[in-house]
């Protein structure tokens, strides 16, 4: 019986499950061994893939008789958005106007004066601005 142990130990590591931002690409690398072959879940065989969608991705890498597999779950983080419920309007002096909004996919929101109230009561003329954001965009 002839036994040969390979000296070159290797491990495929796609990294931890992660989240990527909408409107961006995510690059996955299975390694940089020149003598390895790669097989991804979609049948592609390159060492690096550029992804545009959320999903579960796996790769099998082989170097000689050694094989390793890794899987990564990629989740999508949407950009934040705002929907204002108050339109441009005119009122009489002394009236109070309530400005309110709804956010989608936002971790924070802030009016131009720094307040973070969902409804804002205003009694003077002007332009009022609000920002919403998350780790991907503001």
PDB file of C-alpha atoms in Angstrom:
ATOM      1  CA  UNK A   1       0.000   0.000   0.000  1.00  0.00           C
ATOM      2  CA  UNK A   2       1.362   3.392  -0.990  1.00  0.00           C
ATOM      3  CA  UNK A   3       0.144   6.427   0.979  1.00  0.00           C
ATOM      4  CA  UNK A   4       0.985  10.026   0.167  1.00  0.00           C
ATOM      5  CA  UNK A   5      -0.016  12.890   2.447  1.00  0.00           C
ATOM      6  CA  UNK A   6      -0.266  16.317   0.858  1.00  0.00           C
ATOM      7  CA  UNK A   7       1.899  18.943   2.562  1.00  0.00           C
ATOM      8  CA  UNK A   8      -0.139  21.954   1.477  1.00  0.00           C
ATOM      9  CA  UNK A   9      -3.053  22.305   3.851  1.00  0.00           C
ATOM     10  CA  UNK A  10      -5.631  24.813   2.686  1.00  0.00           C
ATOM     11  CA  UNK A  11      -8.998  26.093   3.725  1.00  0.00           C
ATOM     12  CA  UNK A  12     -11.667  27.944   1.791  1.00  0.00           C
ATOM     13  CA  UNK A  13     -13.112  30.804   3.821  1.00  0.00           C
ATOM     14  CA  UNK A  14     -15.763  33.012   2.242  1.00  0.00           C
ATOM     15  CA  UNK A  15     -16.032  34.974   5.493  1.00  0.00           C
ATOM     16  CA  UNK A  16     -18.991  35.360   7.824  1.00  0.00           C
ATOM     17  CA  UNK A  17     -22.569  35.705   6.653  1.00  0.00           C
ATOM     18  CA  UNK A  18     -22.966  39.357   5.784  1.00  0.00           C
ATOM     19  CA  UNK A  19     -25.157  42.186   4.550  1.00  0.00           C
ATOM     20  CA  UNK A  20     -24.435  44.348   1.531  1.00  0.00           C
ATOM     21  CA  UNK A  21     -25.989  47.618   0.422  1.00  0.00           C
ATOM     22  CA  UNK A  22     -28.504  48.028  -2.377  1.00  0.00           C
ATOM     23  CA  UNK A  23     -27.013  49.375  -5.644  1.00  0.00           C
ATOM     24  CA  UNK A  24     -23.589  47.894  -4.876  1.00  0.00           C
ATOM     25  CA  UNK A  25     -21.832  44.697  -5.853  1.00  0.00           C
ATOM     26  CA  UNK A  26     -20.317  42.238  -3.411  1.00  0.00           C
ATOM     27  CA  UNK A  27     -17.125  40.371  -4.253  1.00  0.00           C
ATOM     28  CA  UNK A  28     -16.464  36.862  -2.923  1.00  0.00           C
ATOM     29  CA  UNK A  29     -13.047  35.238  -3.128  1.00  0.00           C
ATOM     30  CA  UNK A  30     -12.586  31.502  -2.686  1.00  0.00           C
ATOM     31  CA  UNK A  31      -8.806  31.821  -2.428  1.00  0.00           C
ATOM     32  CA  UNK A  32      -5.776  32.581  -4.552  1.00  0.00           C
ATOM     33  CA  UNK A  33      -4.117  29.200  -5.046  1.00  0.00           C
ATOM     34  CA  UNK A  34      -2.855  28.951  -8.609  1.00  0.00           C
ATOM     35  CA  UNK A  35      -3.158  25.154  -8.591  1.00  0.00           C
ATOM     36  CA  UNK A  36      -6.731  25.000  -7.251  1.00  0.00           C
ATOM     37  CA  UNK A  37      -9.956  24.455  -9.147  1.00  0.00           C
ATOM     38  CA  UNK A  38     -13.217  26.022  -8.028  1.00  0.00           C
ATOM     39  CA  UNK A  39     -16.865  25.121  -8.457  1.00  0.00           C
ATOM     40  CA  UNK A  40     -19.616  27.509  -7.299  1.00  0.00           C
ATOM     41  CA  UNK A  41     -23.283  26.658  -6.736  1.00  0.00           C
ATOM     42  CA  UNK A  42     -24.160  28.264 -10.098  1.00  0.00           C
ATOM     43  CA  UNK A  43     -21.603  26.155 -11.992  1.00  0.00           C
ATOM     44  CA  UNK A  44     -19.030  28.934 -12.448  1.00  0.00           C
ATOM     45  CA  UNK A  45     -15.380  28.071 -11.927  1.00  0.00           C
ATOM     46  CA  UNK A  46     -13.518  31.331 -11.251  1.00  0.00           C
ATOM     47  CA  UNK A  47     -11.833  31.988  -7.890  1.00  0.00           C
ATOM     48  CA  UNK A  48     -13.642  35.322  -7.468  1.00  0.00           C
ATOM     49  CA  UNK A  49     -17.324  36.156  -8.011  1.00  0.00           C
ATOM     50  CA  UNK A  50     -19.104  39.483  -8.096  1.00  0.00           C
ATOM     51  CA  UNK A  51     -22.620  39.234  -6.698  1.00  0.00           C
ATOM     52  CA  UNK A  52     -25.545  41.606  -7.078  1.00  0.00           C
ATOM     53  CA  UNK A  53     -28.286  39.680  -5.263  1.00  0.00           C
ATOM     54  CA  UNK A  54     -28.946  38.292  -1.824  1.00  0.00           C
ATOM     55  CA  UNK A  55     -28.789  34.525  -1.457  1.00  0.00           C
ATOM     56  CA  UNK A  56     -26.883  31.511  -0.209  1.00  0.00           C
ATOM     57  CA  UNK A  57     -23.604  30.944  -2.028  1.00  0.00           C
ATOM     58  CA  UNK A  58     -21.197  28.036  -1.741  1.00  0.00           C
ATOM     59  CA  UNK A  59     -17.918  27.083  -3.354  1.00  0.00           C
ATOM     60  CA  UNK A  60     -15.972  23.851  -3.520  1.00  0.00           C
ATOM     61  CA  UNK A  61     -12.214  24.203  -3.969  1.00  0.00           C
ATOM     62  CA  UNK A  62      -9.901  21.340  -4.872  1.00  0.00           C
ATOM     63  CA  UNK A  63      -6.110  21.173  -4.741  1.00  0.00           C
ATOM     64  CA  UNK A  64      -4.928  17.763  -5.832  1.00  0.00           C
ATOM     65  CA  UNK A  65      -6.846  15.269  -3.711  1.00  0.00           C
ATOM     66  CA  UNK A  66      -7.742  17.840  -1.041  1.00  0.00           C
ATOM     67  CA  UNK A  67     -11.220  19.396  -1.192  1.00  0.00           C
ATOM     68  CA  UNK A  68     -12.808  22.063   0.993  1.00  0.00           C
ATOM     69  CA  UNK A  69     -16.242  23.700   0.863  1.00  0.00           C
ATOM     70  CA  UNK A  70     -17.606  26.891   2.394  1.00  0.00           C
ATOM     71  CA  UNK A  71     -21.018  28.587   2.348  1.00  0.00           C
ATOM     72  CA  UNK A  72     -22.018  32.203   2.852  1.00  0.00           C
ATOM     73  CA  UNK A  73     -25.443  33.787   3.278  1.00  0.00           C
ATOM     74  CA  UNK A  74     -25.586  37.255   1.743  1.00  0.00           C
ATOM     75  CA  UNK A  75     -28.449  39.546   2.784  1.00  0.00           C
ATOM     76  CA  UNK A  76     -29.475  42.796   1.112  1.00  0.00           C
ATOM     77  CA  UNK A  77     -29.815  46.088   2.996  1.00  0.00           C
ATOM     78  CA  UNK A  78     -32.134  48.520   1.195  1.00  0.00           C
ATOM     79  CA  UNK A  79     -31.411  52.231   0.965  1.00  0.00           C
ATOM     80  CA  UNK A  80     -33.577  54.363   3.244  1.00  0.00           C
ATOM     81  CA  UNK A  81     -36.467  56.415   1.932  1.00  0.00           C
ATOM     82  CA  UNK A  82     -38.968  58.913   3.278  1.00  0.00           C
ATOM     83  CA  UNK A  83     -42.589  59.593   2.566  1.00  0.00           C
ATOM     84  CA  UNK A  84     -43.809  63.009   3.717  1.00  0.00           C
ATOM     85  CA  UNK A  85     -47.497  63.296   4.521  1.00  0.00           C
ATOM     86  CA  UNK A  86     -47.539  67.102   4.402  1.00  0.00           C
ATOM     87  CA  UNK A  87     -47.371  68.962   1.089  1.00  0.00           C
ATOM     88  CA  UNK A  88     -46.363  72.581   0.443  1.00  0.00           C
ATOM     89  CA  UNK A  89     -49.123  74.729   1.865  1.00  0.00           C
ATOM     90  CA  UNK A  90     -50.149  78.212   2.997  1.00  0.00           C
ATOM     91  CA  UNK A  91     -51.726  79.037   6.355  1.00  0.00           C
ATOM     92  CA  UNK A  92     -52.675  82.091   8.319  1.00  0.00           C
ATOM     93  CA  UNK A  93     -50.225  83.711  10.700  1.00  0.00           C
ATOM     94  CA  UNK A  94     -50.584  82.048  14.113  1.00  0.00           C
ATOM     95  CA  UNK A  95     -51.700  78.679  12.713  1.00  0.00           C
ATOM     96  CA  UNK A  96     -49.804  75.543  13.649  1.00  0.00           C
ATOM     97  CA  UNK A  97     -48.910  73.122  10.895  1.00  0.00           C
ATOM     98  CA  UNK A  98     -47.995  69.533  11.750  1.00  0.00           C
ATOM     99  CA  UNK A  99     -45.340  67.947   9.538  1.00  0.00           C
ATOM    100  CA  UNK A 100     -45.111  64.160   9.620  1.00  0.00           C
ATOM    101  CA  UNK A 101     -43.567  61.360   7.615  1.00  0.00           C
ATOM    102  CA  UNK A 102     -42.930  57.649   7.360  1.00  0.00           C
ATOM    103  CA  UNK A 103     -39.501  56.080   6.822  1.00  0.00           C
ATOM    104  CA  UNK A 104     -38.612  52.837   5.116  1.00  0.00           C
ATOM    105  CA  UNK A 105     -35.409  50.912   5.881  1.00  0.00           C
ATOM    106  CA  UNK A 106     -34.036  53.789   7.979  1.00  0.00           C
ATOM    107  CA  UNK A 107     -32.145  53.425  11.249  1.00  0.00           C
ATOM    108  CA  UNK A 108     -32.368  57.126  12.035  1.00  0.00           C
ATOM    109  CA  UNK A 109     -34.124  60.313  10.980  1.00  0.00           C
ATOM    110  CA  UNK A 110     -33.435  63.923  11.850  1.00  0.00           C
ATOM    111  CA  UNK A 111     -35.046  67.290  11.063  1.00  0.00           C
ATOM    112  CA  UNK A 112     -32.775  70.188  10.058  1.00  0.00           C
ATOM    113  CA  UNK A 113     -32.944  71.574  13.619  1.00  0.00           C
ATOM    114  CA  UNK A 114     -31.628  68.267  15.010  1.00  0.00           C
ATOM    115  CA  UNK A 115     -34.937  67.054  16.434  1.00  0.00           C
ATOM    116  CA  UNK A 116     -35.949  63.444  15.985  1.00  0.00           C
ATOM    117  CA  UNK A 117     -39.700  63.657  16.518  1.00  0.00           C
ATOM    118  CA  UNK A 118     -41.997  61.861  14.076  1.00  0.00           C
ATOM    119  CA  UNK A 119     -44.385  64.810  14.050  1.00  0.00           C
ATOM    120  CA  UNK A 120     -43.107  68.352  14.028  1.00  0.00           C
ATOM    121  CA  UNK A 121     -45.314  71.342  14.788  1.00  0.00           C
ATOM    122  CA  UNK A 122     -44.263  74.570  13.074  1.00  0.00           C
ATOM    123  CA  UNK A 123     -45.693  78.067  13.450  1.00  0.00           C
ATOM    124  CA  UNK A 124     -43.448  80.062  11.116  1.00  0.00           C
ATOM    125  CA  UNK A 125     -42.853  80.160   7.374  1.00  0.00           C
ATOM    126  CA  UNK A 126     -39.827  78.381   5.975  1.00  0.00           C
ATOM    127  CA  UNK A 127     -38.420  75.341   4.325  1.00  0.00           C
ATOM    128  CA  UNK A 128     -38.256  72.317   6.599  1.00  0.00           C
ATOM    129  CA  UNK A 129     -35.999  69.390   5.771  1.00  0.00           C
ATOM    130  CA  UNK A 130     -35.667  65.902   7.136  1.00  0.00           C
ATOM    131  CA  UNK A 131     -33.004  63.238   6.615  1.00  0.00           C
ATOM    132  CA  UNK A 132     -33.284  59.496   7.008  1.00  0.00           C
ATOM    133  CA  UNK A 133     -30.408  57.063   6.868  1.00  0.00           C
ATOM    134  CA  UNK A 134     -28.859  53.723   7.620  1.00  0.00           C
ATOM    135  CA  UNK A 135     -25.393  52.220   7.203  1.00  0.00           C
ATOM    136  CA  UNK A 136     -25.827  52.226   3.420  1.00  0.00           C
ATOM    137  CA  UNK A 137     -27.057  55.737   2.637  1.00  0.00           C
ATOM    138  CA  UNK A 138     -28.620  58.951   3.899  1.00  0.00           C
TER     139      UNK A 138
END
